[in-house]
PDB file of C-alpha atoms in Angstrom:
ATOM      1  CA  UNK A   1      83.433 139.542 183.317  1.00 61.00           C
ATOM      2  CA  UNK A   2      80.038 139.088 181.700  1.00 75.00           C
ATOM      3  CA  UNK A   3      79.091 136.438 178.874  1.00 72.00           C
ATOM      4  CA  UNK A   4      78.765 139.230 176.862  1.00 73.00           C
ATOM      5  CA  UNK A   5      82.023 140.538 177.167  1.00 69.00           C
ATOM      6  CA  UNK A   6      83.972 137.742 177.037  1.00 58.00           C
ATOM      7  CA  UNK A   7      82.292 136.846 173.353  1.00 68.00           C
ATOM      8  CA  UNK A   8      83.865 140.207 172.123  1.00 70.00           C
ATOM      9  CA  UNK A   9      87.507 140.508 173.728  1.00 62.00           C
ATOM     10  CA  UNK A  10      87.809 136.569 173.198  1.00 63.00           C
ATOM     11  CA  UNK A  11      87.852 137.123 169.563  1.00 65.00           C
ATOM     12  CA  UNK A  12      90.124 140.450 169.400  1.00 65.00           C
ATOM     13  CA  UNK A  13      92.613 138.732 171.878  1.00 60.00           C
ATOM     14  CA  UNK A  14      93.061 135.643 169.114  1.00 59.00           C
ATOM     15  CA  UNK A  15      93.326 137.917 165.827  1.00 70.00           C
ATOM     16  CA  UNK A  16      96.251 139.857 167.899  1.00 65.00           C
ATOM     17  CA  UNK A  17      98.025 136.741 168.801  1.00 57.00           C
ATOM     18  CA  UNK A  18      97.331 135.573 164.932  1.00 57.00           C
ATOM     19  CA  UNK A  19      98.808 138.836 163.591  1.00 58.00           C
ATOM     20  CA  UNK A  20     101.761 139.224 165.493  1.00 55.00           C
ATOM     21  CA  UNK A  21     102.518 135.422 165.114  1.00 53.00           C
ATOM     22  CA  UNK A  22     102.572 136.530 161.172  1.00 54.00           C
ATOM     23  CA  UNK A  23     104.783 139.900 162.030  1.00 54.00           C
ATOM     24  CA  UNK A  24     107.059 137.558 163.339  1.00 54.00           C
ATOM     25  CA  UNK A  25     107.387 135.569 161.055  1.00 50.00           C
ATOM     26  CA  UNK A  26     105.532 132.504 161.763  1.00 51.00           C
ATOM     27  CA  UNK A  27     102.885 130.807 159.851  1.00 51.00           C
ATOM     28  CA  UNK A  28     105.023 131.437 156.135  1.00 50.00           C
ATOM     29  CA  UNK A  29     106.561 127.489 154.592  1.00 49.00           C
ATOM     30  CA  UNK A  30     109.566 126.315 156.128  1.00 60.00           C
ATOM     31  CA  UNK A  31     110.677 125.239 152.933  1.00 73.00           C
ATOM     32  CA  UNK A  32     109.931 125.538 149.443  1.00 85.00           C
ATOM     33  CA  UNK A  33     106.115 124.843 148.492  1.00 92.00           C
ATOM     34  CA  UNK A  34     104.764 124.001 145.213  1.00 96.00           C
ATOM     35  CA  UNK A  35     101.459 126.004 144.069  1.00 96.00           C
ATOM     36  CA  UNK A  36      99.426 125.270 141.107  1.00 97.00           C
ATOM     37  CA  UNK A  37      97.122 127.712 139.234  1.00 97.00           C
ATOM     38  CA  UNK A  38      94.577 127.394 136.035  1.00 96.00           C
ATOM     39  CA  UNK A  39      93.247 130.216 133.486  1.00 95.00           C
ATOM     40  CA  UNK A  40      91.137 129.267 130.640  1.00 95.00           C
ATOM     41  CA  UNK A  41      94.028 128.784 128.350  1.00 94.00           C
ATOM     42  CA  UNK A  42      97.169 127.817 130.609  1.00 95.00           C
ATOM     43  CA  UNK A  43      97.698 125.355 133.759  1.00 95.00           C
ATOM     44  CA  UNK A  44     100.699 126.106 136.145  1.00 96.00           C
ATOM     45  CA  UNK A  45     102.878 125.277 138.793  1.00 97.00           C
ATOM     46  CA  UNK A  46     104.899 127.110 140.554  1.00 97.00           C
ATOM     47  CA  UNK A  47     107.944 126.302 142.958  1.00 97.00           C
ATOM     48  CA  UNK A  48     109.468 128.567 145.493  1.00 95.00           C
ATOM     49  CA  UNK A  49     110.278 129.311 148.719  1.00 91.00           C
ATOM     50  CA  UNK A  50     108.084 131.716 150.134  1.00 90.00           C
ATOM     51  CA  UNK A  51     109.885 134.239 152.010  1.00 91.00           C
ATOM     52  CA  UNK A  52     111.085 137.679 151.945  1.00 92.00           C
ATOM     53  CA  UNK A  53     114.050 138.487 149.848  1.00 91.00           C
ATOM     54  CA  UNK A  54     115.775 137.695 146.978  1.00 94.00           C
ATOM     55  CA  UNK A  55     114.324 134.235 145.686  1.00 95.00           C
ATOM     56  CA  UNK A  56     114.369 131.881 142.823  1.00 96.00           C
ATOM     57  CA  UNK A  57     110.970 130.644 140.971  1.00 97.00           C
ATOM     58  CA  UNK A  58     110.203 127.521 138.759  1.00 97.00           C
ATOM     59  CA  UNK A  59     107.588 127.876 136.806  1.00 97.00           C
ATOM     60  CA  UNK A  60     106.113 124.921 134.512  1.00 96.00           C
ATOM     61  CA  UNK A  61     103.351 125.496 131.709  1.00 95.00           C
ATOM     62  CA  UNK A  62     101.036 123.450 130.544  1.00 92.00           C
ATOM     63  CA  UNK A  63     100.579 123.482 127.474  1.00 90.00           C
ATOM     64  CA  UNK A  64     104.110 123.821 127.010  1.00 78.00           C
ATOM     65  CA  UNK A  65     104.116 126.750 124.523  1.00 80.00           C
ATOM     66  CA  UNK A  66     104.015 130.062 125.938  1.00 76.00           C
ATOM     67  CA  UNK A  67     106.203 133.024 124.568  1.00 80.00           C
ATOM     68  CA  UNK A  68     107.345 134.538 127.443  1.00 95.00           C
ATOM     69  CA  UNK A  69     106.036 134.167 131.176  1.00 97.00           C
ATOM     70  CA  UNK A  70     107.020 136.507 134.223  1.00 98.00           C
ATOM     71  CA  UNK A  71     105.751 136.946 137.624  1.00 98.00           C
ATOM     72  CA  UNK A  72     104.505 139.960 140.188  1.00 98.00           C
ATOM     73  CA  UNK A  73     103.528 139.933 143.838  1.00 97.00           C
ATOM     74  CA  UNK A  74     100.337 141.779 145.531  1.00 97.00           C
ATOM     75  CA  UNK A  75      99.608 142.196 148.962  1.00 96.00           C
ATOM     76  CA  UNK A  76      95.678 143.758 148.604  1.00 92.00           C
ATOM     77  CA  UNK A  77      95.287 144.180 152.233  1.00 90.00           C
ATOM     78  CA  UNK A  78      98.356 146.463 152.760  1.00 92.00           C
ATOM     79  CA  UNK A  79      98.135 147.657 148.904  1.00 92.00           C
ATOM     80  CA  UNK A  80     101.602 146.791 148.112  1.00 92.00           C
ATOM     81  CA  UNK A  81     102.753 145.387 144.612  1.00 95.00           C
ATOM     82  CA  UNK A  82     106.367 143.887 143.020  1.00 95.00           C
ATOM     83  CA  UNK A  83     107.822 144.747 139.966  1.00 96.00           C
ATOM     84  CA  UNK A  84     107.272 142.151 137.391  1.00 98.00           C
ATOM     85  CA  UNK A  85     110.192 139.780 137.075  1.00 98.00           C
ATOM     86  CA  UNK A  86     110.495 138.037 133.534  1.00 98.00           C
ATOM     87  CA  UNK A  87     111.328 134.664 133.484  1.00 98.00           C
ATOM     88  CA  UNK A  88     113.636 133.007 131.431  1.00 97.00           C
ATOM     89  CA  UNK A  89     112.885 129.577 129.599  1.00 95.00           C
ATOM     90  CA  UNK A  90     113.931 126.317 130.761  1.00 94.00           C
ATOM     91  CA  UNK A  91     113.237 124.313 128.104  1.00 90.00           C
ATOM     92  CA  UNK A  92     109.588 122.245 127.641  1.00 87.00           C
ATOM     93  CA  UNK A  93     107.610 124.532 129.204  1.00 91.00           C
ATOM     94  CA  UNK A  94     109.491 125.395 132.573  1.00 95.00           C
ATOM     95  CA  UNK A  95     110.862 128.698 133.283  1.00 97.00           C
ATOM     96  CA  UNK A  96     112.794 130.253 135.929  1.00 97.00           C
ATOM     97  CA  UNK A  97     112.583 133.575 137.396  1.00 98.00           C
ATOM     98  CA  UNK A  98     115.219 135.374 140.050  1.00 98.00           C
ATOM     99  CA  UNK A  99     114.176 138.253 142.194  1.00 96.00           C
ATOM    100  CA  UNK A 100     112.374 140.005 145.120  1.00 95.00           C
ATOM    101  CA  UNK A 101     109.287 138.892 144.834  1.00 95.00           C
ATOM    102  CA  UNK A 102     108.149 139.768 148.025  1.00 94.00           C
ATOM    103  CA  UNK A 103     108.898 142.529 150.399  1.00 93.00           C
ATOM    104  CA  UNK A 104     107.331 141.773 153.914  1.00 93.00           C
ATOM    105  CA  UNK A 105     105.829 138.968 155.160  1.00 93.00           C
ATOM    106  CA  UNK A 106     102.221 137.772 155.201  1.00 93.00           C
ATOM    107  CA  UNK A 107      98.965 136.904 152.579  1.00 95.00           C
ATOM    108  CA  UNK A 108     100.568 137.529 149.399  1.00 96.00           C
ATOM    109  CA  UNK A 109      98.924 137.181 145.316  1.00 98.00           C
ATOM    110  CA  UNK A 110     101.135 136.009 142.510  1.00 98.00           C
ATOM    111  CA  UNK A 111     100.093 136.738 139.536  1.00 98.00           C
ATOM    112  CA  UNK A 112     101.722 134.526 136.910  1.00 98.00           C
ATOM    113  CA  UNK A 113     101.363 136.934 132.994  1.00 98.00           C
ATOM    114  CA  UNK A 114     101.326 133.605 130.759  1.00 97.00           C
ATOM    115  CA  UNK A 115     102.012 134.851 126.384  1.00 95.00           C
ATOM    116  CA  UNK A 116     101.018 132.375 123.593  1.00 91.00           C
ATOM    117  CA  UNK A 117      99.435 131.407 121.010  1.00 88.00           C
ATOM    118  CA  UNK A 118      96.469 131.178 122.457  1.00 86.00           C
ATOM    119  CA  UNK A 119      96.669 134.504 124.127  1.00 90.00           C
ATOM    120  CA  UNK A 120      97.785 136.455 127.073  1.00 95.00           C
ATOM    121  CA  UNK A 121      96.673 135.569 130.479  1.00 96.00           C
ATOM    122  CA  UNK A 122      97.215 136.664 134.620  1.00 98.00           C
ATOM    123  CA  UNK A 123      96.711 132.971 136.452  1.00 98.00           C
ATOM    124  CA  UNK A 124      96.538 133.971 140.059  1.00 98.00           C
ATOM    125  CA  UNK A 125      97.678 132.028 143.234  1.00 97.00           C
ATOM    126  CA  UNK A 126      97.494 133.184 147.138  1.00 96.00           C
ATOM    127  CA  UNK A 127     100.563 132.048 149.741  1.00 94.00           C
ATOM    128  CA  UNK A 128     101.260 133.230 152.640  1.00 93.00           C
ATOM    129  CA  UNK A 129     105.087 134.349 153.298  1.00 92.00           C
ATOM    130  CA  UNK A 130     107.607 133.784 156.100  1.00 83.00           C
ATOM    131  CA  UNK A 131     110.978 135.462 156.911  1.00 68.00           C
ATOM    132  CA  UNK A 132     113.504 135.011 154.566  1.00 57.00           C
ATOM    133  CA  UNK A 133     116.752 133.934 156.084  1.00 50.00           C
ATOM    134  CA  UNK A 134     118.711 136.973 156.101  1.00 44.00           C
ATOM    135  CA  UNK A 135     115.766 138.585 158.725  1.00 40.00           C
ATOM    136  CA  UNK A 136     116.439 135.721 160.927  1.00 37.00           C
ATOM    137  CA  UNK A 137     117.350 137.175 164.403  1.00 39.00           C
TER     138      UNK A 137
END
């Protein structure tokens, strides 16, 4: 095989193995992950498990006086989105949201909808998402 060639199937041969490591499931947390996020009025952090499935979120606000938050998924390579899932409050700033959040696995976007005071925000964070337990051979 020629320099050449080798410099093009190389590359192909390692984003196949990459993607169907993610099809499979691999390369998502093995546990719950904590993501943080900042808009120009609102700071957050959010806790979850990334996988498919139903899933709970914690949510924490800083400052701690939003009016309501709630969360939606968005895969933009596949051009898949989630429902939004309101969140309830947890007292001081922390919420907690229960849902499918996401529906397959791979690169995901939450967007996080903050409400105050000080106005209405999306704060956007990227994960990448395993197998939930249930798809578990």
């Amino acid at each position: 095989m020629t320099r050449r060639r080798v410099y093009l199937v190389l590359p192909l041969l390692l984003i196949t193995a990459v993607v169907a490591w993610l099809l499979r499931g691999g390369g998502g947390s093995p546990g719950p992950v904590e993501l943080t996020g900042r808009g120009a009025h609102y700071a957050v952090t959010l806790a979850l498990e990334p996988s498919t499935g139903p899933l709970e979120a914690r949510v924490e606000v800083e400052p701690a006086s939003p009016a309501e938050v709630s969360l939606f998924a968005v895969m933009p390579h596949m051009g898949h989105t989630t429902p939004e899932i309101a969140a309830r409050d947890d007292g001081a700033g922390r919420y907690v949201a229960r849902g499918e959040l996401f529906t397959m696995t791979g690169a995901w976007e939450i967007g996080i909808r903050v409400q105050g005071a000080a106005g209405t925000e999306v704060i956007r964070i990227n994960t990448l998402v395993g197998r939930g337990e249930e798809e578990t051979p």
